[in-house]
Short mmCIF file of C-alpha atoms and ligand atoms in Angstrom, two decimals:
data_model
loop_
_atom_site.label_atom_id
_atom_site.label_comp_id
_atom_site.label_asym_id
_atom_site.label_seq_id
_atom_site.Cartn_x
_atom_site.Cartn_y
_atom_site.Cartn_z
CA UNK A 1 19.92 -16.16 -2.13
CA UNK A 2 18.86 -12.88 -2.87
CA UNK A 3 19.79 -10.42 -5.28
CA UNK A 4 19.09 -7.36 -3.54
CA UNK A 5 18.27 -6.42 0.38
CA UNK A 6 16.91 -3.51 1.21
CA UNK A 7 17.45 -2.59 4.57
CA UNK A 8 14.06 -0.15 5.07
CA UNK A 9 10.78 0.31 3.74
CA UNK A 10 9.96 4.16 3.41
CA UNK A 11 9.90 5.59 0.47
CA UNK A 12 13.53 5.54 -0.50
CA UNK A 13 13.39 1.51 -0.06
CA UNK A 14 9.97 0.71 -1.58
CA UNK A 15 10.59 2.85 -4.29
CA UNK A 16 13.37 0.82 -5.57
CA UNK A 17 11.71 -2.02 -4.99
CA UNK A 18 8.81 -0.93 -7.04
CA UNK A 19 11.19 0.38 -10.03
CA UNK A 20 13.06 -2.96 -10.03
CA UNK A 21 9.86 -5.44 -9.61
CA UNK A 22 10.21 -6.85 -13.36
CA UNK A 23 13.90 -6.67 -13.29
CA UNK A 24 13.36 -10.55 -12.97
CA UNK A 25 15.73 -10.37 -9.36
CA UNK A 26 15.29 -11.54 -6.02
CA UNK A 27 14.10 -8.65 -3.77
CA UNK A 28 13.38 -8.20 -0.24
CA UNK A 29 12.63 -5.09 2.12
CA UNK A 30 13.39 -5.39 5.36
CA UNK A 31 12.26 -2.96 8.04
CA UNK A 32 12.70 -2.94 11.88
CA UNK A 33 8.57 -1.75 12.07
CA UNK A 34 5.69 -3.56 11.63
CA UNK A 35 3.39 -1.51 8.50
CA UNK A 36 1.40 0.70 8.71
CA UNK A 37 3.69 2.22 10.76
CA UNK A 38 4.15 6.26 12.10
CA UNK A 39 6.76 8.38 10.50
CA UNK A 40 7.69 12.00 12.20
CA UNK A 41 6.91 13.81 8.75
CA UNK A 42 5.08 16.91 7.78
CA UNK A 43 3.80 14.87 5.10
CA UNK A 44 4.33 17.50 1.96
CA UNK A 45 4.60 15.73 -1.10
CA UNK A 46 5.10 17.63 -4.98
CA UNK A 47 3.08 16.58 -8.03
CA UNK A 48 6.69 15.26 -8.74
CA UNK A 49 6.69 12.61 -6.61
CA UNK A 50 3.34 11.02 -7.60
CA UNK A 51 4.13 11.69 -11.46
CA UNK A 52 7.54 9.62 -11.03
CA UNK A 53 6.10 6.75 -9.28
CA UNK A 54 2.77 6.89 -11.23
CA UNK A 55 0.51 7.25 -8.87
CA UNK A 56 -2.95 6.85 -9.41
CA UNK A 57 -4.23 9.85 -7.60
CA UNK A 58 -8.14 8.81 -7.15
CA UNK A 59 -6.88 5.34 -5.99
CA UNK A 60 -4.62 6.79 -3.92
CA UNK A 61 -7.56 9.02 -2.58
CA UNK A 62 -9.44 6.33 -1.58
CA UNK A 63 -9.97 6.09 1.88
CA UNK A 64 -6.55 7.89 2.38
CA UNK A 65 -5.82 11.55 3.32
CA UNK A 66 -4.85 13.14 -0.22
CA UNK A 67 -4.90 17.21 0.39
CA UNK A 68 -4.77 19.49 -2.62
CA UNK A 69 -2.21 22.41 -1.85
CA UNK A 70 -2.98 25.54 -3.67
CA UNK A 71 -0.97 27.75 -2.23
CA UNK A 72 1.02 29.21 0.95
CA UNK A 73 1.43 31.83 3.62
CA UNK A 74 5.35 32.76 4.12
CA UNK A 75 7.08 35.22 6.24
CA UNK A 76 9.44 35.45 8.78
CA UNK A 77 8.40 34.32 12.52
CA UNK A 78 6.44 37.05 14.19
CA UNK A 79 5.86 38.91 11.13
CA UNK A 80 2.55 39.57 8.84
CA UNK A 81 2.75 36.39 6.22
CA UNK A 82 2.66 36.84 2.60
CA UNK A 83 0.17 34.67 0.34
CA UNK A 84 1.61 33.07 -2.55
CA UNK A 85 -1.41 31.82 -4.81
CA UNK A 86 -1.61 29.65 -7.72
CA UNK A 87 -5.38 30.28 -8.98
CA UNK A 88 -6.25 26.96 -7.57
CA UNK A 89 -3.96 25.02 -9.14
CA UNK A 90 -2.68 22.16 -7.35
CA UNK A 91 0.95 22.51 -6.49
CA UNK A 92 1.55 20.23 -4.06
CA UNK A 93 -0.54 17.12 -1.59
CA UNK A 94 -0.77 16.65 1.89
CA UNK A 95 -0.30 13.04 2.70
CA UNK A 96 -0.01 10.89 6.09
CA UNK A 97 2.79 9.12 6.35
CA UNK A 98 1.12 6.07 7.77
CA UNK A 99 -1.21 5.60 4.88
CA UNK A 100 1.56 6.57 1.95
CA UNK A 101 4.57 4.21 3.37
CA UNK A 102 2.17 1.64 3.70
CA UNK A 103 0.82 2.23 0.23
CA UNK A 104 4.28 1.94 -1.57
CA UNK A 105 5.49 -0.91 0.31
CA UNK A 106 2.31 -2.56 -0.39
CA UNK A 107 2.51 -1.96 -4.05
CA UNK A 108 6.28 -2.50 -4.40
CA UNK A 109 6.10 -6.70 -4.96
CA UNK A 110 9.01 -7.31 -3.04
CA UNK A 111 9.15 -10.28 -0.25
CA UNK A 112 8.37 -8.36 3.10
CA UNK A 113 10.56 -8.85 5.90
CA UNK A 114 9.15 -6.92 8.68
CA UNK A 115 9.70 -6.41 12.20
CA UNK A 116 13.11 -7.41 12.17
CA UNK A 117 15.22 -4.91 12.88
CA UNK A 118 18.98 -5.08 11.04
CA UNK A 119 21.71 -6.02 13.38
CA UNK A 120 24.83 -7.05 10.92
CA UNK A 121 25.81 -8.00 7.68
CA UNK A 122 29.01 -10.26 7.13
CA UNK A 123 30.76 -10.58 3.52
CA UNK A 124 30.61 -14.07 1.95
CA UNK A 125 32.08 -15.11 -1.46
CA UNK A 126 28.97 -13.69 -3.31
CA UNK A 127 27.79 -10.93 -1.26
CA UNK A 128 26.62 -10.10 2.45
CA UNK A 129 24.66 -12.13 5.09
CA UNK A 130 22.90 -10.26 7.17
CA UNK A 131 21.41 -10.71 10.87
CA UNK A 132 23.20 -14.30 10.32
CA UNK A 133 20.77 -15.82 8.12
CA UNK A 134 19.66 -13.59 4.82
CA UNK A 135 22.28 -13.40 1.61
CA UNK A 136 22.05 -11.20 -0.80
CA UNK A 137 24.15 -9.99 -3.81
CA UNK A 138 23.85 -6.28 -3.26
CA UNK A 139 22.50 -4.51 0.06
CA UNK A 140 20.65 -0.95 -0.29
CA UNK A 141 20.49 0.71 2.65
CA UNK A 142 17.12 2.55 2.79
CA UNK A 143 17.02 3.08 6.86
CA UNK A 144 16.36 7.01 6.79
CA UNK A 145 19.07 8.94 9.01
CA UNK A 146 20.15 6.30 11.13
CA UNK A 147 20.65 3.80 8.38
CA UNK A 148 22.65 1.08 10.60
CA UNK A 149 23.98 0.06 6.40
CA UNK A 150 25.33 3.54 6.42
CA UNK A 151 27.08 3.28 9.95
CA UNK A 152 28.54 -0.45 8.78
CA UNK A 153 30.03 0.90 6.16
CA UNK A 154 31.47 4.25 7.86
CA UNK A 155 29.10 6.71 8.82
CA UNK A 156 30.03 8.82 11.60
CA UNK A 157 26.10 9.28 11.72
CA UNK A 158 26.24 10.98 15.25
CA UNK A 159 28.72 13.65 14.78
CA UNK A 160 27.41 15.09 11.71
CA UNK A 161 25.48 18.61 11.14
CA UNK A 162 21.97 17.30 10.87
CA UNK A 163 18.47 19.21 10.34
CA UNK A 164 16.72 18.42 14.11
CA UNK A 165 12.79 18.50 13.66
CA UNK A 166 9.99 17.76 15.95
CA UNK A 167 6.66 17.85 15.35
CA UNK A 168 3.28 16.55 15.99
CA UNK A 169 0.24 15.24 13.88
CA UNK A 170 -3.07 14.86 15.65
CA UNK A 171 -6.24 14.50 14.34
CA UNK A 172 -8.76 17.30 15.38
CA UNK A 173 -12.30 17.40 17.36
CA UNK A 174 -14.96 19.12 15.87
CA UNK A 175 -14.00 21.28 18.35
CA UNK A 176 -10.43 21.96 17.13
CA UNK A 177 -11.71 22.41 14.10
CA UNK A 178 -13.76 25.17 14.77
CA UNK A 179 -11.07 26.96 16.38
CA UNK A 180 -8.40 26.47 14.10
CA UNK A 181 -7.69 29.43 11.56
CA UNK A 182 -5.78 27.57 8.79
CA UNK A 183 -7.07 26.64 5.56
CA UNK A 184 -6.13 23.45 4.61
CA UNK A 185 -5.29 24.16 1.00
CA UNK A 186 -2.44 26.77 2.40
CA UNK A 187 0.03 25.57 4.52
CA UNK A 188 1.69 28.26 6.54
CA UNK A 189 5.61 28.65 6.76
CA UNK A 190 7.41 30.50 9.47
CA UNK A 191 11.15 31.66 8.75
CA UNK A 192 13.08 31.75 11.83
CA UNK A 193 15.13 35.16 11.93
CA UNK A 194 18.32 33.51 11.66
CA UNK A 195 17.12 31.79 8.74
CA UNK A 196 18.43 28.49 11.04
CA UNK A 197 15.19 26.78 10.37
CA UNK A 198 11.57 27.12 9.48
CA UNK A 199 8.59 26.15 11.52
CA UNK A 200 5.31 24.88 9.61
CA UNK A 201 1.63 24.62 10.43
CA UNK A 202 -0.10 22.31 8.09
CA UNK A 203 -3.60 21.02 7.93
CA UNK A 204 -4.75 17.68 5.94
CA UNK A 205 -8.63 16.90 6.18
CA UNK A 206 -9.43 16.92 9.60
CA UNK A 207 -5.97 16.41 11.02
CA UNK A 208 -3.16 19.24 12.24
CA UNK A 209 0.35 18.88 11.64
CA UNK A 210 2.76 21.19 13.64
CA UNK A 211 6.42 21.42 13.76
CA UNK A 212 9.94 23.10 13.57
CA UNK A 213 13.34 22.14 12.15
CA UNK A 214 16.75 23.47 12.87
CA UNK A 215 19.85 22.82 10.98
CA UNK A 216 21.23 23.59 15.13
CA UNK A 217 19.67 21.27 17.54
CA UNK A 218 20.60 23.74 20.89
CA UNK A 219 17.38 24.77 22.31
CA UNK A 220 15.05 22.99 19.74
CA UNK A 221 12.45 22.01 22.70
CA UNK A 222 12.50 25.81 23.34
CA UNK A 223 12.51 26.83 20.07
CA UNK A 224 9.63 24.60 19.49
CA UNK A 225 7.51 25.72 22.35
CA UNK A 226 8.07 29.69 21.32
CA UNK A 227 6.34 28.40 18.01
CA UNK A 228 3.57 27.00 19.25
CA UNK A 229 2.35 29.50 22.03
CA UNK A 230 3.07 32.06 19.21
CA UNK A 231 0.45 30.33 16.90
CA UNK A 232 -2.06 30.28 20.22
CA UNK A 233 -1.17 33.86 20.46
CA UNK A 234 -2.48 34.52 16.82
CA UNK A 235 -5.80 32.36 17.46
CA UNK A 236 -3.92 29.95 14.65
CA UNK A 237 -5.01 26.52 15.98
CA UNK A 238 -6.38 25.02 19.15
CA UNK A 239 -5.64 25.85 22.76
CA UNK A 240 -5.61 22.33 23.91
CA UNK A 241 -3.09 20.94 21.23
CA UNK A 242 -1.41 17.06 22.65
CA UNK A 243 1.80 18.00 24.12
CA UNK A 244 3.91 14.76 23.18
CA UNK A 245 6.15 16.27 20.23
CA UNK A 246 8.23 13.73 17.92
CA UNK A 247 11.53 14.55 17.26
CA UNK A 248 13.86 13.05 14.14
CA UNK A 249 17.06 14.28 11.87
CA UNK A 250 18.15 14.15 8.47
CA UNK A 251 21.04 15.72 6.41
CA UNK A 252 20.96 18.78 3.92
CA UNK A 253 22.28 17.38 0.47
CA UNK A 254 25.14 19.89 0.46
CA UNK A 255 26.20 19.51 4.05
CA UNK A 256 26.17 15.85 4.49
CA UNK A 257 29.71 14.13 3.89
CA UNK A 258 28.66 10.12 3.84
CA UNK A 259 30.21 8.00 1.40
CA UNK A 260 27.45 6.42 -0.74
CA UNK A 261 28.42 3.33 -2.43
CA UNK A 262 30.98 0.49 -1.18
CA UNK A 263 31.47 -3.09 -2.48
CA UNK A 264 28.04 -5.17 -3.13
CA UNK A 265 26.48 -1.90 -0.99
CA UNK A 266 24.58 1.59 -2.01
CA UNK A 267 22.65 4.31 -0.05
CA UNK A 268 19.93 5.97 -1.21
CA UNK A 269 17.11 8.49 0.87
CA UNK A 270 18.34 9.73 3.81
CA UNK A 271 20.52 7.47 4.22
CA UNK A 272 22.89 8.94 1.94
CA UNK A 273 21.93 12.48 2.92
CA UNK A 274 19.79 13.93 -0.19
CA UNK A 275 17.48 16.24 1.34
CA UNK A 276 16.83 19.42 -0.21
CA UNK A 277 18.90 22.38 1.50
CA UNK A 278 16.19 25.29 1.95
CA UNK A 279 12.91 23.12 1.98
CA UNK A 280 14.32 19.90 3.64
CA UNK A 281 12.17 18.10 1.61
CA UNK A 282 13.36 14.52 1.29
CA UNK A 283 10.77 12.23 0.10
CA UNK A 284 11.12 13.54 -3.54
CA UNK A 285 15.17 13.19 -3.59
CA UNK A 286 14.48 10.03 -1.80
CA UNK A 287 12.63 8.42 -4.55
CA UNK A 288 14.60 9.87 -7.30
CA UNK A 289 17.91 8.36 -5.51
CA UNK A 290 15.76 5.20 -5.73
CA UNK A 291 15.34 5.18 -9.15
CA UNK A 292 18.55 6.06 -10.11
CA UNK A 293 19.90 3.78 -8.20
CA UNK A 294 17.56 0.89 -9.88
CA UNK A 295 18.93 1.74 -12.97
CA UNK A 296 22.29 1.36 -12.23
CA UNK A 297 21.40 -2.13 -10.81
CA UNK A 298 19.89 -2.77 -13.57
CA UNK A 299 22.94 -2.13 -15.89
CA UNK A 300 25.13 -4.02 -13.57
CA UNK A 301 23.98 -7.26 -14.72
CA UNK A 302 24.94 -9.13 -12.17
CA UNK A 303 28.34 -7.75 -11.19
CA UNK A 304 27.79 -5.49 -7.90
CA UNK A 305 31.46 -4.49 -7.25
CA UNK A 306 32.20 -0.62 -5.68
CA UNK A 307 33.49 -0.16 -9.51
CA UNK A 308 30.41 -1.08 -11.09
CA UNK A 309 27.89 0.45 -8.62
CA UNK A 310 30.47 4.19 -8.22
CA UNK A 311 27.65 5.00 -11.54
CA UNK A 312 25.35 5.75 -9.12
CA UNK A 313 27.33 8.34 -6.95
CA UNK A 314 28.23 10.20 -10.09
CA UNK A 315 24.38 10.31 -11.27
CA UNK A 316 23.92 11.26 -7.87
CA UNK A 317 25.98 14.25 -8.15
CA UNK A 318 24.75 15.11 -11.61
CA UNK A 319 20.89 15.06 -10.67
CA UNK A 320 21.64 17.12 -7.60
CA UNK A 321 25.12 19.25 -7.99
CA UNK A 322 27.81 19.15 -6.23
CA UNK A 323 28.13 18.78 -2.34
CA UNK A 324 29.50 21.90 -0.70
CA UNK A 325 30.25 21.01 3.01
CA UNK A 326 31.63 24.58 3.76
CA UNK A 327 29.61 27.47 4.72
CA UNK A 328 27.98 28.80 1.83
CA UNK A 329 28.57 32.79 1.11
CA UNK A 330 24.96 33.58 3.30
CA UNK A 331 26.22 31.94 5.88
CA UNK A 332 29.76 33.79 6.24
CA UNK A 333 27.65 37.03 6.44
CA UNK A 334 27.49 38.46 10.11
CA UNK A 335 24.31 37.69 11.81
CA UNK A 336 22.67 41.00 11.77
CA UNK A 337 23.50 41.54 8.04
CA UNK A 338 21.58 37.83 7.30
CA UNK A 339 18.39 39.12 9.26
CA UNK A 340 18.48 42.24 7.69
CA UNK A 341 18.65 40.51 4.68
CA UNK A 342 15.78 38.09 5.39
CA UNK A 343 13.12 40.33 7.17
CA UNK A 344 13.34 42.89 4.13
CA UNK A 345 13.09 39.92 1.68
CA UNK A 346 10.47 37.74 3.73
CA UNK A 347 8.05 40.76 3.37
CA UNK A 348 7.65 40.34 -0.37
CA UNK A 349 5.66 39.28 -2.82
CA UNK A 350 8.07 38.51 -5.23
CA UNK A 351 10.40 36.94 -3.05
CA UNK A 352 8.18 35.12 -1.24
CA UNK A 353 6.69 32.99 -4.66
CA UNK A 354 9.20 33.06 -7.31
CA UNK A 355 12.41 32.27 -4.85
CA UNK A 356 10.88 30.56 -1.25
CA UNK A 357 8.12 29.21 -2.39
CA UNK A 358 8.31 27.99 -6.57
CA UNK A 359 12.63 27.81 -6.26
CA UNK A 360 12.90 26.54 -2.14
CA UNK A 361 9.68 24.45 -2.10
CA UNK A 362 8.12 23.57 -5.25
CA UNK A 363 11.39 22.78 -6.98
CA UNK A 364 9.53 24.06 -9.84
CA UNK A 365 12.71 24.63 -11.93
CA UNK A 366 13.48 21.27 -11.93
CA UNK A 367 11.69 18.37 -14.17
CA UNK A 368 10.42 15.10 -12.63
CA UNK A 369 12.84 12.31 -13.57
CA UNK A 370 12.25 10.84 -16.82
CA UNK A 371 11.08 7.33 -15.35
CA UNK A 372 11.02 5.89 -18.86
CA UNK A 373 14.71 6.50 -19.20
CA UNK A 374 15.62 5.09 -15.53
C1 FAD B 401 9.86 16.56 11.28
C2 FAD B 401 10.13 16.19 9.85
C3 FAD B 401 9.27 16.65 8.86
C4 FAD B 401 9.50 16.33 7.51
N1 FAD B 401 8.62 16.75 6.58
C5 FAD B 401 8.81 16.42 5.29
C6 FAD B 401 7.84 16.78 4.30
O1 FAD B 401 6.80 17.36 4.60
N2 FAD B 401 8.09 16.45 3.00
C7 FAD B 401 9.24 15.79 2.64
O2 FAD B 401 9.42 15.55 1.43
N3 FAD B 401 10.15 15.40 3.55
C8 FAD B 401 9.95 15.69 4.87
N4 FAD B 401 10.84 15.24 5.81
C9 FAD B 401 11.95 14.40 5.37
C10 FAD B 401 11.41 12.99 5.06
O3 FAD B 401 10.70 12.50 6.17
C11 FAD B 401 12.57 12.02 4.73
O4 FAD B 401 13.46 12.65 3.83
C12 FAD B 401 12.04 10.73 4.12
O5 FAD B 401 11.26 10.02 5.05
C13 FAD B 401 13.21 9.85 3.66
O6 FAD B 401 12.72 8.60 3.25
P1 FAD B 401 13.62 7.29 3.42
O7 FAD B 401 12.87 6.20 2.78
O8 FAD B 401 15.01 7.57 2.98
O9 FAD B 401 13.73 7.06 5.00
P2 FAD B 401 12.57 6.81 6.09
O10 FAD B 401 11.29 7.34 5.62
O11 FAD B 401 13.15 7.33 7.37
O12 FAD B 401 12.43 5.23 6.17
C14 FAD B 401 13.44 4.45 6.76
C15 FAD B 401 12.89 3.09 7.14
O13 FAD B 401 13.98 2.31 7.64
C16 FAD B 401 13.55 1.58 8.77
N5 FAD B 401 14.72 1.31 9.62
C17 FAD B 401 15.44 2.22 10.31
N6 FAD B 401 16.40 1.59 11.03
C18 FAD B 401 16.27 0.27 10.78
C19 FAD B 401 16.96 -0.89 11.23
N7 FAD B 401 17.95 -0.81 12.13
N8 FAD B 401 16.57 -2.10 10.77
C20 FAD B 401 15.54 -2.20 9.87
N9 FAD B 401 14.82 -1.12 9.44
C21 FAD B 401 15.21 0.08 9.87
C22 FAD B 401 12.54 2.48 9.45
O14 FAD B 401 11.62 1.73 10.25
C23 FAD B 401 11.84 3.14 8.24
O15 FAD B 401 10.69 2.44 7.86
C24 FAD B 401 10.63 15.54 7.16
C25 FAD B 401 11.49 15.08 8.16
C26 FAD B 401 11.25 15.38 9.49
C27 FAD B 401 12.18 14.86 10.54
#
């Protein structure tokens, strides 16, 4: 018997598994995919995310894509972009998400359990069996948006306001190289005018990663292809691009609704809807959810009941406020006021570093979890 499943091995899931591997319990990860395996991800990560899950950034480098950020270019779609600069310091990485997964899951000493895709989980007198044949004490469900833990305990994962994305990540010819424009230590961001969504061109070593989200899915192929023959248009990157996009969802942490902790059960990543509202950045709120949540398994000693494990939702709420489903005051503002709004503010300086880019991206007002204290 185990103490704790994880159902999925992306950050969120190996994370936990990593923070709880001399907890002296019984983990396993389980994960539908076969590692390494593709993830549709621009592949930003902050100096946060490293620091909390100490990193070592020259092993890390080793043979893997690690990109120094140093900077951006922001501004509203079809406008001049503004250059927020930070003297060369590094501010954020560029990672692929094929190398890092792998890497955690790797490191996280947890039995592996891969290829096997979760089907359902029954209670028992100590906990759940899932797929028929694995018990455990306390399942985590780490499966990203479509966590099938988060549907089996209530999720009404296909009628919820989600963030639609689509992207694609190709490595470059010499060729491609040569004609694309963007420097790899300054990722370029593209506000859309009804501030909807943000498209992103970002390039790690030799490879290009392009893409578009939408908290509104209608028209995101269109959407998507305005982007990209806009950033042909500009002589931004290559003519001859693939044309297979990837498309996936998550939630915004204010918008999303899902109840996060049931008996002998918890949700952390996406899976319980954590990503940040104007950056969509998940994979830091994905491993911070992880850690919280080990420590709260931790002080459970043993006794995984909703009472016991409701700790987490309320650390939860007090590392990242207070959900606010309803529309937020920028959203009740007509449309025209909102773009008015945004096209004046997108074209400076100021407002492009200190609020979009160090408050919206970098999360720089916010410390790294204190990992000793989790
Ligand atoms: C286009 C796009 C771009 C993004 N760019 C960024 C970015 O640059 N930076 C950033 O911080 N965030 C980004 N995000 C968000 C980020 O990808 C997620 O927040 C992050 O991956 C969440 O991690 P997770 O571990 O919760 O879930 P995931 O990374 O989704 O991992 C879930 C795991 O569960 C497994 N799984 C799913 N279903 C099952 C099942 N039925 N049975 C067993 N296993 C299952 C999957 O195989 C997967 O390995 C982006 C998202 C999208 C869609």
């Amino acid at each position: 018997m185990l103490d704790v499943l994880i159902v999925g091995g992306g950050p969120a899931g190996s994370s936990l598994a990593w923070a709880l591997r001399d907890s002296g319990l019984k983990i396993a990860i389980m994960d539908k995919a076969e590692f390494p395996r593709q993830k549709v991800c621009a592949g930003w990560v902050t100096p946060a995310v490293m620091q909390e899950l100490d990193v070592d950034l020259d092993d890390y480098a080793r043979g893997r894509v690690l990109q120094p950020i140093t900077g951006f270019r922001i501004g509203q779609l079809g406008r001049k972009l503004v250059k927020s600069d930070y003297a060369g310091d590094v501010v954020s990485y560029g990672i692929r998400r094929i190398e890092f997964d792998d890497y955690l899951l790797q490191r996280s000493q947890a039995r592996l359990i891969t290829s096997e895709p979760f089907r359902q989980m029954q209670r028992t007198d100590s906990g759940w069996r899932v797929n028929d044949d694995i018990e455990a004490r306390v399942v985590v469900g780490a499966g990203g948006h479509f966590c099938p833990v988060a549907r089996a305990i209530g999720s009404k994962v296909v009628s919820e306001v989600a963030v639609a994305a689509q992207e694609i990540e190709f490595e470059m010819t010499p060729e491609q190289e040569a004609e694309c424009t963007i420097d790899a230590e300054i990722p370029e961001l593209f506000f859309m005018p009804d501030l909807k969504g943000y498209g992103w061109v970002f390039r790690k070593g030799s490879f290009l990663n392009i893409g578009l989200g939408r908290e509104d899915k209608h028209r995101l192929s269109a959407h998507v292809q305005d982007f990209v023959d806009y950033l042909k248009q500009q002589n931004r990157i290559p003519e001859d691009i693939p044309q297979k996009l990837a498309g996936h969802a998550y939630l915004l942490y204010p918008h999303a609704v899902r109840k996060i902790v049931g008996d002998q059960v918890l949700l952390i990543g996406d899976a319980a809807g954590l990503a940040y509202a104007q950056s969509g950045e998940g994979i830091r709120p994905a491993v911070e959810s992880a850690l919280i949540a080990a420590r709260v398994i931790r002080d459970c000693g043993g006794d995984y009941s909703a009472a016991r494990l409701q700790a987490y939702a309320g650390l939860i709420e007090q590392r990242f406020g207070e959900r606010q489903p309803d529309p937020d005051f920028m959203e009740r503002l007509p449309f025209a006021v909102r773009q008015l709004f945004a096209s004046g503010l997108m074209r400076t300086k100021w407002f492009t570093k200190n609020v979009v880019a160090d408050r919206w991206f970098l999360h720089a007002h916010e410390e790294p979890l204190d990992t000793a204290a989790q």
